[in-house]
Amino acid sequence: MASSHSSSPVPQGSSSDVFFKKEVDPTKHIRPVQSLPDVCPKEPTVTDQHRWTIYHSKVNLPAALNDPRLAKRESDFFTKTWGLDFVDTEVIPSFYLPQISKEHFTVYQQEISQREKIHERCKNICPPKDTFDRTLLHTHDKSRTDLEQVPKIFMKPDFALDDSLTFNSVLPWSHFNTAGGKGNRDAASSKLLQEKLSHYLDIVEVNIAHQISLRSEAFFHAMTSQHELQDYLKKTSQAVKMLRDKIAQIDKVMCEGSLHILRLALTRNNCVKVYNKLKLMATVHQTQPTVQVLLSTSEFVGALDLIATTQEVLQQELQGIHSFRHLGSQLCELEKLIDKMMIAEFSTYSHSDLNRPLEDDCQILEEERLVSLVFGLLKQRKLNFLEIYSEEMIITAKNIIKQCVINKVSQIEEIDTDVVVKLADQMRMLNFPQWFDLLKDIFSKFTIFLQRVKATLNIIHSVVLSVLDKNRRTRELEEISQQKNATKDNSLDTEVAYLIHEGMFISDAFNESELTPIAIDTTSQRNASPNSEPCSSDSVSEPECTTDSSSSKEQTSSSATPGGVDIMVNEDMKLTDLELEKLANNIQELLYSASDICHDRAVKFLMSRAKDGFLEKLNSTEFITLSRLMETFILDTEHICGRKSMSLLGALQSQANKFVNRFHEERKTKLSLLLDNERWKQADVPAEFQDLVDSISDGKIALPEKKSGATEERKPAEVLIVEGQQYAVVGTVLLLIRIILEYCQCVDNIPSVTTDMLTRLSDLLKYFNSRSCQLVLGAGALQVVGLKTITTKNLALSSRCLQLIVHYIPVIRAHFEARLQPKQYSMLRHFDHITKDYHDHIAEISAKLVAIMDSLFDKLLSKYEVKAPVPSACFRNICKQMAKMHEAIFDLLPEEQTQMLFLRINASYKLHLKKQLSHLNVINDGGPQNGLVTADVAFYTGNLQALKGLKDLDLNMSEIWEQKR
């Protein structure tokens, strides 16, 4: 054919197919190979998991760049979707690229310009020959025009006449309808349709023929090379047949026997594994009955360990076994049931342990049972069992008090339980000795209760510490084993080689006993290796290989506990060190809470008894006894629990404050009554008060014990002897000294009220000082007691009483200082202020005595005249008053104070005499008047020195005369 001369050569590849074939999408027609579902699906290898494919692509670029949060769209088309963080910056030119300008192309333009001129000249002389192209294009356009006449429906890839719509559009039924007298016209239409379809067929055939003509040379070449290809295939078939015969002979002679032996060994090994697997299944099948037996004997730890081991075997070695598909869920439900049983069992144990008779000497009830329960609860991470124990402690503490009250009330016949129904009202009917015995019984019961709680919590604490220690040792062993395994893996990688046959390692064909030494070490490596081949159907699944390793791991993690119970800690359920340490701290806090509970219940018991003011009505002895009992209980609980509880101590302090207030008010009222009835006369000192003073020795204050019979034989003394000095005192001061000793004794008995007692005692001493000043110096006794006058004897007696109190203030100060904290020493300044006030008061009394004589001197000496007789009446009266003064105070005040007082009185006398002599113009000139005055003065001096204790008094009467000018 003519067209063959212009046809293209044999097409290579797909370069010429663009004109004749539509591009085929390989993803639409290539169906992916689907493998049959695996009954025991295996985990994907490491390579499959980490290999990236096109399906890992999740977001396309426009979606990534189109930020919906962008509030304002940029005007630049290329950067408007680049997000908020994009900043349009100028691109800095590269330092490594030169700046290109037109000068760089000058040489090239000069070289190419000549060639361009020659090329243009040749183009004009020789026009291009594009006949073939034009013809080909013309033919292609013509065929394309013809094909456009064919309806598009015939070109659709899903064209099929069995579709009713397609069939009706290609062959309308209207062309075949002959009814209604339109047969001739319909026949013509059908003939026209047939010719149209034939025309379409001709167009398609012509185009196909044209396409075939274009590739005629390729068809002829294929036909000629077909015979050569058949010859090559025949020779290749013969060669393959010869090779197969040779391989079959070699297989029969050299390999068949050996491989048969290996297959038999593999079969035997697989049979052994199947047998072991069946034995393991039989053992697993007996799990539930065994767990029931263990639970019947309260072996919760053993049951939980058995469930954990069975779960591990089901997940590793029996995975995919159809008959055990529900066993895992059943074991999980059984485990939840065991959790509830353990909680209920621990609650029952707590109730039995805390509510058993307190007279029982056994500290711990069923220690092994407790240890087993605690281990089971720790294994299941049920850490709220301490809350159950805490609630049981609160209930037990309430019951202890209630039972003690019932027992005590039942022993008292005076209490009619039918009339007084409430237990609290019955308890309030007890007197102090009965109530005190009840409180002592409650405290003793609480002490035993705390000792039992401490013993139980110590066992729980030791269990927690043992688990913590075991976790640490297990972690150390794992680190050591990992280091050893790393060295073994390095040596095995260089020595072990595998021979592959039908997907099996040849090492699997050897005896199992030969593989035992390395099975444990290589199991993890084979399971985790990404290059390992999956096992064939003749072998047992790989989890079988982990049996020895899992069992050995369980044996490693099991250890003995203080209670003699072994526990196997599962890796998934293991508590962390932080949780165990927190639990140990909570156990210690629970012991502190037990002490607080006992103290709180004791406080409520005290408050219920104190509602009617019972505790405030206690006398000193009773309250001190109660205080000592409470302090002893506080110390005992602190010794048991290791921490002091403050609730009972606070209640004791509150009651002590109320006691101190009542104690002080009673004694202050008593002192006030004594002062209001005091007539300020010297009182006899009973022997018991002398003994009271004698008991204060070496600065130590203590009330003496009462001596029966001895004090009745001894008569009262006139004065009180204190360290060799005699004190004439009134009766109020004797009682005040006893009251002061009571304050000091109360501080010894109740150390917690030391500061309050110091304040109250200071107030009492200030009150005595101020009140005595009002009554004596202020003459208040005239109206209160009805005294006619305040005599010098009253004043001297008041001064001596104040001196006695001042004598004991340093002793009292030292007593309180020894019982105060160093930071409380500032409170001792109250005694310094009191001492100063007392000294000022004593000085005012002395000044009052001098003032009395001073007014007397002023009255008598103002009428003095220097004349006979000698001694004059004035001086006789003065000596008489001085003698009365001496008589009033000498037996009350010490001799030194009497001398000092009379020196001050004599100085006042000299002053008034000097003033009168100056008024009378009498001078020391040796005249008659001077002689008379000298005689009177000598009479005064003689009488004064004649008084007892004033003999050596230096009167220095020469000062009465004016100095000569």
Coordinates of C-alpha atoms in Angstrom, one line a residue, residues 45 130 278 775:
T45 CA 7.0 -6.9 62.0
D130 CA 6.6 18.9 5.6
L278 CA -2.7 -29.9 75.8
L775 CA -7.5 50.6 155.6

